[in-house]
PDB file of C-alpha atoms in Angstrom:
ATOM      1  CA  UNK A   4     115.463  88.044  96.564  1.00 66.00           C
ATOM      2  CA  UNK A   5     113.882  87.758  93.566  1.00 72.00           C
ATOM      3  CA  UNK A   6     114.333  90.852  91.533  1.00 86.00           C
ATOM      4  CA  UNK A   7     112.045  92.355  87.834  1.00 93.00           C
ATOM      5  CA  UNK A   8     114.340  94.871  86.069  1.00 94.00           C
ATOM      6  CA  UNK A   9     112.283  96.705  84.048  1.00 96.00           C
ATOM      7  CA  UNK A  10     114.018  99.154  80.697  1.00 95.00           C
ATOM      8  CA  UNK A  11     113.688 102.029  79.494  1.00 96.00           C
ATOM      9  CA  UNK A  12     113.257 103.826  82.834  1.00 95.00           C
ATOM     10  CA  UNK A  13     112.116 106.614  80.302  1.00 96.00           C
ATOM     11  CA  UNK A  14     110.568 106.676  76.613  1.00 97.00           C
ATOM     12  CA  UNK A  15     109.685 110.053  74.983  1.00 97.00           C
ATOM     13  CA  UNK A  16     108.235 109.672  71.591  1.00 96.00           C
ATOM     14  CA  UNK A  17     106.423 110.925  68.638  1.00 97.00           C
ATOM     15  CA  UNK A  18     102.859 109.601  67.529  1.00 97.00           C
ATOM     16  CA  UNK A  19     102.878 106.687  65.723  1.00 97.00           C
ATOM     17  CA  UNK A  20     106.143 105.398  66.269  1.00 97.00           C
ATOM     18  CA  UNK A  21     106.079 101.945  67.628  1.00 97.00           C
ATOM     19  CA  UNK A  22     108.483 101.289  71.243  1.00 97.00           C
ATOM     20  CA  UNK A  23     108.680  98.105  73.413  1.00 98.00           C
ATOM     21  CA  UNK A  24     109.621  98.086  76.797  1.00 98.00           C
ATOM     22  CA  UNK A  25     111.019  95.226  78.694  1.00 97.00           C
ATOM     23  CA  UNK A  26     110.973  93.343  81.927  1.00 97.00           C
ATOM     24  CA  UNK A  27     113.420  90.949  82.857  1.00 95.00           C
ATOM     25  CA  UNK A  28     114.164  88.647  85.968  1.00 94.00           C
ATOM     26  CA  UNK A  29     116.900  85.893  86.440  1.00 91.00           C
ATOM     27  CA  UNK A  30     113.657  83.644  88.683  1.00 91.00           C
ATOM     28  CA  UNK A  31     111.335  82.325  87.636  1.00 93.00           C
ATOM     29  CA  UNK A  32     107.631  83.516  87.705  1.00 91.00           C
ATOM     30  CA  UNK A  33     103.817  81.767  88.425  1.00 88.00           C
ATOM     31  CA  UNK A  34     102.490  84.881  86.398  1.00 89.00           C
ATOM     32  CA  UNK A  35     103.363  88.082  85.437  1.00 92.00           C
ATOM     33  CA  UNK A  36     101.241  91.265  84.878  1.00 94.00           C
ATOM     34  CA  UNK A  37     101.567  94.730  83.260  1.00 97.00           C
ATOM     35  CA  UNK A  38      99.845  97.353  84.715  1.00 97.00           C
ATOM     36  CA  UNK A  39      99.461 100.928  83.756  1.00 97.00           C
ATOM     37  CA  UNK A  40      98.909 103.692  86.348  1.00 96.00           C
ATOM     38  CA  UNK A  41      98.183 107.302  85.818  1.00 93.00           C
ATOM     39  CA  UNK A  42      99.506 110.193  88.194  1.00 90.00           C
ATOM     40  CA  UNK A  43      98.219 110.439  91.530  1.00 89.00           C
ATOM     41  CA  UNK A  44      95.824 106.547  90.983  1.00 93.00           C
ATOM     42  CA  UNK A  45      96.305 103.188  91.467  1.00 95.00           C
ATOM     43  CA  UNK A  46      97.990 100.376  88.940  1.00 96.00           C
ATOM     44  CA  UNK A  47      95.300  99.718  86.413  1.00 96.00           C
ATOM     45  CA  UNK A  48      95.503  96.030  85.380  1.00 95.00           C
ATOM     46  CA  UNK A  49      96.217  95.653  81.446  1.00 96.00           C
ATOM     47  CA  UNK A  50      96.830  91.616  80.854  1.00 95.00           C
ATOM     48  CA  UNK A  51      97.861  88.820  82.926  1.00 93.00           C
ATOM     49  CA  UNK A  52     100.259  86.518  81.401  1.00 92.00           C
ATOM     50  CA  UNK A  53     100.785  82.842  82.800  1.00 90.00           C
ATOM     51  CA  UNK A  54     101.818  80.225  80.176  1.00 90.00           C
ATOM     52  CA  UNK A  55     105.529  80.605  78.771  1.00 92.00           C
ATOM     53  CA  UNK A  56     105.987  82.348  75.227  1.00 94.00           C
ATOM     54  CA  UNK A  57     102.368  83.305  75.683  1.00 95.00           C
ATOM     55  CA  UNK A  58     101.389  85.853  73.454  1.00 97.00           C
ATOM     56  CA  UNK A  59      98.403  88.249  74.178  1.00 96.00           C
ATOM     57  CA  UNK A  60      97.179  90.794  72.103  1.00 96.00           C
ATOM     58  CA  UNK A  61      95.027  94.368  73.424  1.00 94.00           C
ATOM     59  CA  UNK A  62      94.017  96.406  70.660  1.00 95.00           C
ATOM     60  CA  UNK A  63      97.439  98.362  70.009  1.00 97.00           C
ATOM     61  CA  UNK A  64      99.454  96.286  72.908  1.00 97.00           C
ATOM     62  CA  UNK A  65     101.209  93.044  72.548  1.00 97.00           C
ATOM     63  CA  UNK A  66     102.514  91.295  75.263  1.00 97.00           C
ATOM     64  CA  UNK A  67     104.915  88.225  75.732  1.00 96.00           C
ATOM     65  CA  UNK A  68     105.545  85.821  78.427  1.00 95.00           C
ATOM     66  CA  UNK A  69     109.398  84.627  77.538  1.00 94.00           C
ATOM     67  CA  UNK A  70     109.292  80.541  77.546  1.00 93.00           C
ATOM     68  CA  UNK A  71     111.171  80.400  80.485  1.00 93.00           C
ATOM     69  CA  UNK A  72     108.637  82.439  82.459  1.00 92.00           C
ATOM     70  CA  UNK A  73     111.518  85.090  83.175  1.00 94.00           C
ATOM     71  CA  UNK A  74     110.979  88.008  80.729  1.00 94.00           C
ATOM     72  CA  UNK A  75     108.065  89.637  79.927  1.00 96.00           C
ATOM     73  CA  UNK A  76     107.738  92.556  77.125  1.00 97.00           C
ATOM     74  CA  UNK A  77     105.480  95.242  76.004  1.00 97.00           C
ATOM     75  CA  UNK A  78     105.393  96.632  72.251  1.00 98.00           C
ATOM     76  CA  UNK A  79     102.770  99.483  71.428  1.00 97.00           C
ATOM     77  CA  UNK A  80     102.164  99.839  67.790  1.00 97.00           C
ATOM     78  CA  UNK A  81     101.353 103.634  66.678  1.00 97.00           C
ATOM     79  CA  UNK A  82     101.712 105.220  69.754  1.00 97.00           C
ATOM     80  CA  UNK A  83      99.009 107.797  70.586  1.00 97.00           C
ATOM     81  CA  UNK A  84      99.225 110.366  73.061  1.00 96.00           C
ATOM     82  CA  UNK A  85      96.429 108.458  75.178  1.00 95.00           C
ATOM     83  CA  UNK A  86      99.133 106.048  75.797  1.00 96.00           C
ATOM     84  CA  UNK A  87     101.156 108.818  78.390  1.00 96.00           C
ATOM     85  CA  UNK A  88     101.945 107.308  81.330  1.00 95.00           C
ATOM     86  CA  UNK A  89     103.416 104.654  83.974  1.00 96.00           C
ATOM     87  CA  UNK A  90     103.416 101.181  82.874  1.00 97.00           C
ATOM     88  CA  UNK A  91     104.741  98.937  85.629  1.00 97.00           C
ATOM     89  CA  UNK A  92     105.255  95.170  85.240  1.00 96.00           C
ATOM     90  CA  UNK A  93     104.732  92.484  88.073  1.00 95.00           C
ATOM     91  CA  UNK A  94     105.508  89.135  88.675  1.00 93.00           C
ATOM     92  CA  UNK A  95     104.099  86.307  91.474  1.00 89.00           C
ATOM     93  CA  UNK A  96     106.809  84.071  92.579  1.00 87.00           C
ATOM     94  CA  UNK A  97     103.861  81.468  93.349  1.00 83.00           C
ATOM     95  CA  UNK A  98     100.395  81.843  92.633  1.00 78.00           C
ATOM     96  CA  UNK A  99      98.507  84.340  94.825  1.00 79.00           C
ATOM     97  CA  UNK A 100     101.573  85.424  96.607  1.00 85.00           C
ATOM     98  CA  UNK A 101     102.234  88.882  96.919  1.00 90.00           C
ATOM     99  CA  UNK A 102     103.452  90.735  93.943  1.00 93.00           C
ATOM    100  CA  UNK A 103     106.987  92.130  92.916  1.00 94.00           C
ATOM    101  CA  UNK A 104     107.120  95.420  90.534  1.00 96.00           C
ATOM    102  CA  UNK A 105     109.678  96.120  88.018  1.00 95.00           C
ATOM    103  CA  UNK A 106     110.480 100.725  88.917  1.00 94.00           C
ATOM    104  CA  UNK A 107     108.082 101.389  85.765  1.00 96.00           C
ATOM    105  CA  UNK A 108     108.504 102.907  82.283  1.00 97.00           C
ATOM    106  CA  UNK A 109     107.333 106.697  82.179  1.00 96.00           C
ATOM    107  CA  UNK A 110     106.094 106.946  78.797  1.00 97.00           C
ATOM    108  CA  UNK A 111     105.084 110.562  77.051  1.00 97.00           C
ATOM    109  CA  UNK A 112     103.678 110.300  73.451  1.00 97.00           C
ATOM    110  CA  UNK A 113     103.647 113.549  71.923  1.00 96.00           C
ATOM    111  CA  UNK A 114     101.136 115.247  68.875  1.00 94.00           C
TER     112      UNK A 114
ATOM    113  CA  UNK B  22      80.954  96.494  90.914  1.00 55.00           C
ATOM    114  CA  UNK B  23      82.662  98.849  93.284  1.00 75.00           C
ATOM    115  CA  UNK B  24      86.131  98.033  92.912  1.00 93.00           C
ATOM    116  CA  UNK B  25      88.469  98.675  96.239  1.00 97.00           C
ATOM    117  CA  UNK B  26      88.243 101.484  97.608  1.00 97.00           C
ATOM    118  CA  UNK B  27      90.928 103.823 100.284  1.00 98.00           C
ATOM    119  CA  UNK B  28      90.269 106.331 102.561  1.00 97.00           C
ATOM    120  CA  UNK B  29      91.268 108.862 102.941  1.00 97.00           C
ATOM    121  CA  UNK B  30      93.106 110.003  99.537  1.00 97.00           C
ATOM    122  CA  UNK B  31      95.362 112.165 101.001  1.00 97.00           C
ATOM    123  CA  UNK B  32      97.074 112.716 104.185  1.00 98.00           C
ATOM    124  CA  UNK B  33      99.065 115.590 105.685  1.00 98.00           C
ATOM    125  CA  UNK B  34     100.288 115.156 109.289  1.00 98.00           C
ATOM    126  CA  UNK B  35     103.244 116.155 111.250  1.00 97.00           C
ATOM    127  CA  UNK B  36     105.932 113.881 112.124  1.00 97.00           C
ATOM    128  CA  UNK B  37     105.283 112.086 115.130  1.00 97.00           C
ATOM    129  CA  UNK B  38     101.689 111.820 114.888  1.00 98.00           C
ATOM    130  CA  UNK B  39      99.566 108.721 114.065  1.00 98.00           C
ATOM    131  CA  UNK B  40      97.825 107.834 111.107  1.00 98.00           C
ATOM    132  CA  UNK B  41      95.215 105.346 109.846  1.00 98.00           C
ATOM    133  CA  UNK B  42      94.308 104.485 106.442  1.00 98.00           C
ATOM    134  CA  UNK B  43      90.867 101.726 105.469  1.00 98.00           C
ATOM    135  CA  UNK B  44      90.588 100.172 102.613  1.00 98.00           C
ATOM    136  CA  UNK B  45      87.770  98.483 101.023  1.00 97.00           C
ATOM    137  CA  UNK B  46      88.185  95.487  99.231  1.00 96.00           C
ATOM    138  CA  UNK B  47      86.180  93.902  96.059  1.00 94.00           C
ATOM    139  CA  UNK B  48      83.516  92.409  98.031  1.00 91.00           C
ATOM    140  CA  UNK B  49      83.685  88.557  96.916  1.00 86.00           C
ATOM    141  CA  UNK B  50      88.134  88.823  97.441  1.00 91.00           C
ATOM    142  CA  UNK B  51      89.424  86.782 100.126  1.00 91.00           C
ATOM    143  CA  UNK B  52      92.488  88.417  99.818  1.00 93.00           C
ATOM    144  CA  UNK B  53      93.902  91.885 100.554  1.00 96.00           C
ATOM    145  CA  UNK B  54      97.553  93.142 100.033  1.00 97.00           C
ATOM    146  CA  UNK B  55      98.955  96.123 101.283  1.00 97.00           C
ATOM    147  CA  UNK B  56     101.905  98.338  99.256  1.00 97.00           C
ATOM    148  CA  UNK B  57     103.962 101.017  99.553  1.00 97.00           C
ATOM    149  CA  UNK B  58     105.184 103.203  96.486  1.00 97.00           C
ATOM    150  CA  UNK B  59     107.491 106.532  96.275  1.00 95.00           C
ATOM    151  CA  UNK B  60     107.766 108.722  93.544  1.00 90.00           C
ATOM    152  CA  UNK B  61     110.045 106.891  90.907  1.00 85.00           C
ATOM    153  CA  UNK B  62     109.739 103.499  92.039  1.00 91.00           C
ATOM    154  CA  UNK B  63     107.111 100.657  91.876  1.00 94.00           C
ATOM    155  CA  UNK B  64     104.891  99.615  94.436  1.00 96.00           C
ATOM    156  CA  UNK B  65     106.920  97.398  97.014  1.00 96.00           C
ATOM    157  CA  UNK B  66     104.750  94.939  98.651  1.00 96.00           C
ATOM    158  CA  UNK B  67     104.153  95.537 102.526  1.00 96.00           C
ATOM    159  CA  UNK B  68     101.627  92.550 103.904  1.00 96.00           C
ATOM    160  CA  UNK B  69      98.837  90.975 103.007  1.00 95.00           C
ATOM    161  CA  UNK B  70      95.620  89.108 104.677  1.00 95.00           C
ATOM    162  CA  UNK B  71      93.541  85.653 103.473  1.00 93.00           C
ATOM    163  CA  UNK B  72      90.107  86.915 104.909  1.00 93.00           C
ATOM    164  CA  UNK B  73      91.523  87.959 108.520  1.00 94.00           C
ATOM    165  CA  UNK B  74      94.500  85.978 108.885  1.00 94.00           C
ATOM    166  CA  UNK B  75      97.505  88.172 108.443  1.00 94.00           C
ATOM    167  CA  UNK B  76     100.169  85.399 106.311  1.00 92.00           C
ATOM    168  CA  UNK B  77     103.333  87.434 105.281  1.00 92.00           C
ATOM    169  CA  UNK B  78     104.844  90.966 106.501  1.00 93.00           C
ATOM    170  CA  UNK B  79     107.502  92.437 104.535  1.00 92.00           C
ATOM    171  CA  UNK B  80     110.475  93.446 106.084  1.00 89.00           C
ATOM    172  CA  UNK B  81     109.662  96.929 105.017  1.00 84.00           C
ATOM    173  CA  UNK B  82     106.598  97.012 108.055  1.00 87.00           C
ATOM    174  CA  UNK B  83     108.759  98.418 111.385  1.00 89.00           C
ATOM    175  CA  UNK B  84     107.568  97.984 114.385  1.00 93.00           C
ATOM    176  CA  UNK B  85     105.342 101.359 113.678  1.00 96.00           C
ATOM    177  CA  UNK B  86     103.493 100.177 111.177  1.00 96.00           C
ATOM    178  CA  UNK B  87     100.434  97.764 112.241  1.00 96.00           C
ATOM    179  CA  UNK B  88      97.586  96.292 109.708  1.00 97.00           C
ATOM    180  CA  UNK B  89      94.154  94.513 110.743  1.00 96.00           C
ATOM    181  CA  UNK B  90      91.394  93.452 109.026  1.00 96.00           C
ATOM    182  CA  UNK B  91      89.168  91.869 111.931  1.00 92.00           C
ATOM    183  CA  UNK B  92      86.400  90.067 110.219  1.00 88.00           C
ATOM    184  CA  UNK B  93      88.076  89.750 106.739  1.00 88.00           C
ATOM    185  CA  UNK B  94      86.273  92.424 104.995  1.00 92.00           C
ATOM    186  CA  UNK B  95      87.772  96.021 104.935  1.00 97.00           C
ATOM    187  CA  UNK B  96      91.070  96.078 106.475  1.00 98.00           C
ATOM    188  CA  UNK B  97      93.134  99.469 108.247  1.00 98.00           C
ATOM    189  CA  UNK B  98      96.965  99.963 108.034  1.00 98.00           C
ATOM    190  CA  UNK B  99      98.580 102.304 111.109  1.00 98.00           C
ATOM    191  CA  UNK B 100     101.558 104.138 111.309  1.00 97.00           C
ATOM    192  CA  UNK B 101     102.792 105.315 114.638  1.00 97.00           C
ATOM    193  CA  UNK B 102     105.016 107.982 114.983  1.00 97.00           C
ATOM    194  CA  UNK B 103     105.052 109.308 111.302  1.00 97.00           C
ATOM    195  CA  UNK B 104     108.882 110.084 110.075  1.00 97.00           C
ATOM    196  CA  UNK B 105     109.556 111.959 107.103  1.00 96.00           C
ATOM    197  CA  UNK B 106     110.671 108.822 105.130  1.00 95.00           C
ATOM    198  CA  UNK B 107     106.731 107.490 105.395  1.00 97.00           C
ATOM    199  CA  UNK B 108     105.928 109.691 102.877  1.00 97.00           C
ATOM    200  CA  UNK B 109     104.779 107.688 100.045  1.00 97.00           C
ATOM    201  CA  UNK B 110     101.640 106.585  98.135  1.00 97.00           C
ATOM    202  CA  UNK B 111      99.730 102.850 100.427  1.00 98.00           C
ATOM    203  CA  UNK B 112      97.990 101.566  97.768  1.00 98.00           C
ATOM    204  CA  UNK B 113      95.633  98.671  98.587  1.00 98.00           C
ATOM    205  CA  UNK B 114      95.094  95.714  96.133  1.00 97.00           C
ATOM    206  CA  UNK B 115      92.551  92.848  96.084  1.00 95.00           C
ATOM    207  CA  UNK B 116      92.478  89.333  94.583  1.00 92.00           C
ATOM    208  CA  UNK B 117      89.945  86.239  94.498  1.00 86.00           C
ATOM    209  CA  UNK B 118      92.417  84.026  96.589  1.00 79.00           C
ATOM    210  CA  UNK B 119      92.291  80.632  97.375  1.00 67.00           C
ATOM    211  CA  UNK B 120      88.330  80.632  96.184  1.00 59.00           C
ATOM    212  CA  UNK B 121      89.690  80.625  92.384  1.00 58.00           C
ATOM    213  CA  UNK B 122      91.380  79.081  89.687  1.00 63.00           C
ATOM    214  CA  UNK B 123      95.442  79.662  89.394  1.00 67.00           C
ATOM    215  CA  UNK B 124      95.076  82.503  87.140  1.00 70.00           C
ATOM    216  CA  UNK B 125      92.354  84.343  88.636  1.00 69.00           C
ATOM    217  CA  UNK B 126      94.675  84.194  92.279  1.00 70.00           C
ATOM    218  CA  UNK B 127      97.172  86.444  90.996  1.00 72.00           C
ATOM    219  CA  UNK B 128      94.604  89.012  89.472  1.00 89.00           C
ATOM    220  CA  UNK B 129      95.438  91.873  91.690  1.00 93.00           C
ATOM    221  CA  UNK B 130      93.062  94.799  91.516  1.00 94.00           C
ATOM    222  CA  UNK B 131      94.518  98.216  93.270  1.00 97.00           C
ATOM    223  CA  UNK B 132      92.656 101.006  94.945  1.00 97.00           C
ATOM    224  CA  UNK B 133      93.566 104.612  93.800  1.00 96.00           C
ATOM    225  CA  UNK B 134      96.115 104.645  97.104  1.00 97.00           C
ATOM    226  CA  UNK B 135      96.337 106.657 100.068  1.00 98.00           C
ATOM    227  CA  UNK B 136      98.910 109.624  99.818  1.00 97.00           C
ATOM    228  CA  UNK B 137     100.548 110.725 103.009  1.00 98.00           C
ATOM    229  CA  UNK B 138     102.640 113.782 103.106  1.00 97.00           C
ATOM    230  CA  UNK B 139     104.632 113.895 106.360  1.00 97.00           C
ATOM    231  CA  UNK B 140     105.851 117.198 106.951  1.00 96.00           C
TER     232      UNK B 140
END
């Protein structure tokens, strides 16, 4: 069973400190996405990743795709406090196949 | 763009009753995945559907639990005989499929869930 451990369970920080959360697997992945999701909504798609050590930039968010298409990781730069919530990453085993969640990072960025 | 959509968003019922949820999916997606998600975990995947053929069941879906989508548009997920431990958040996703490239197969897009509260 193929498994995405997913760390810190829980970040509490200030605004504009930087964090990075990680997502790691011992199998191998077709893709892997990070999603955020606010209380009581769905997972809101953020970035796809598919090519190993891919590196993908969103305004504040940087994500990585580890070369061996295991690991995955998150860094915010200057947190805000827009940033609060779940972020979840998920990986496909093979393309199109259902997807497998990491438990989520609760993040809270406070003024 | 309408993005998928679930109905209802919430749901109270008492155990042993029956309950249906519908969801909508992006209208060009040939494919439709079912989840299940309780507070403090992530979504764990439940089934999912290419148009209307039903290709993998988790081994999370007892016996009670029965999904359809009959002519591979909107699709319903049942749950017979509620228990306590169904309480949890079915969120519905959506993808291109088999109709797209590699990358755009695995873009899942997720409906804002169905909560049931079993009581």
């Amino acid at each position: 069973t193929q498994l995405l451990e997913q760390s810190p369970q829980f970040l509490s920080i200030q605004e504009g400190e930087n964090l990075t959360v990680y997502c790691n697997s011992s199998s191998v992945f077709s893709s892997l996405q990070w999603y955020r999701q606010e209380p009581g909504e769905g997972p809101v798609l953020l970035v796809t990743v598919v090519t190993g050590g891919e590196v993908k930039k969103l305004k504040r968010l940087t994500f990585q795709f580890g070369d061996a298409r295991k690991d995955s990781s998150l860094h915010i730069t200057a947190a805000q406090t827009g940033d609060t919530g779940l972020y979840l990453c998920a990986g496909a085993p093979q393309a199109g196949t259902a997807l497998i969640f990491g438990k989520g990072t609760t993040l809270s960025v406070s003024s | 763009d309408t993005g998928v959509s679930q109905n209802p968003r919430h749901k109270i019922t008492k155990r042993g009753q029956n309950v249906t949820f519908r969801c909508d999916p992006i209208s060009e997606h040939n494919r439709l995945y079912w989840y299940r998600q309780t507070l403090g975990q992530g979504p764990e995947f439940l089934t999912y559907f290419q148009n209307e053929a039903q290709l993998e069941k988790s081994r999370l879906l007892s016996d009670r639990f029965s999904a359809e989508r009959p002519k591979g548009s909107f699709s319903t997920l049942e749950i017979q005989r509620t228990e306590q431990g169904d309480s949890a958040m079915y969120l519905c996703a959506s993808s291109l499929g088999s109709s797209g490239g590699q990358l755009l197969k695995n873009i899942q897009y997720f409906g804002a869930g169905t909560r049931l509260s079993v009581l």
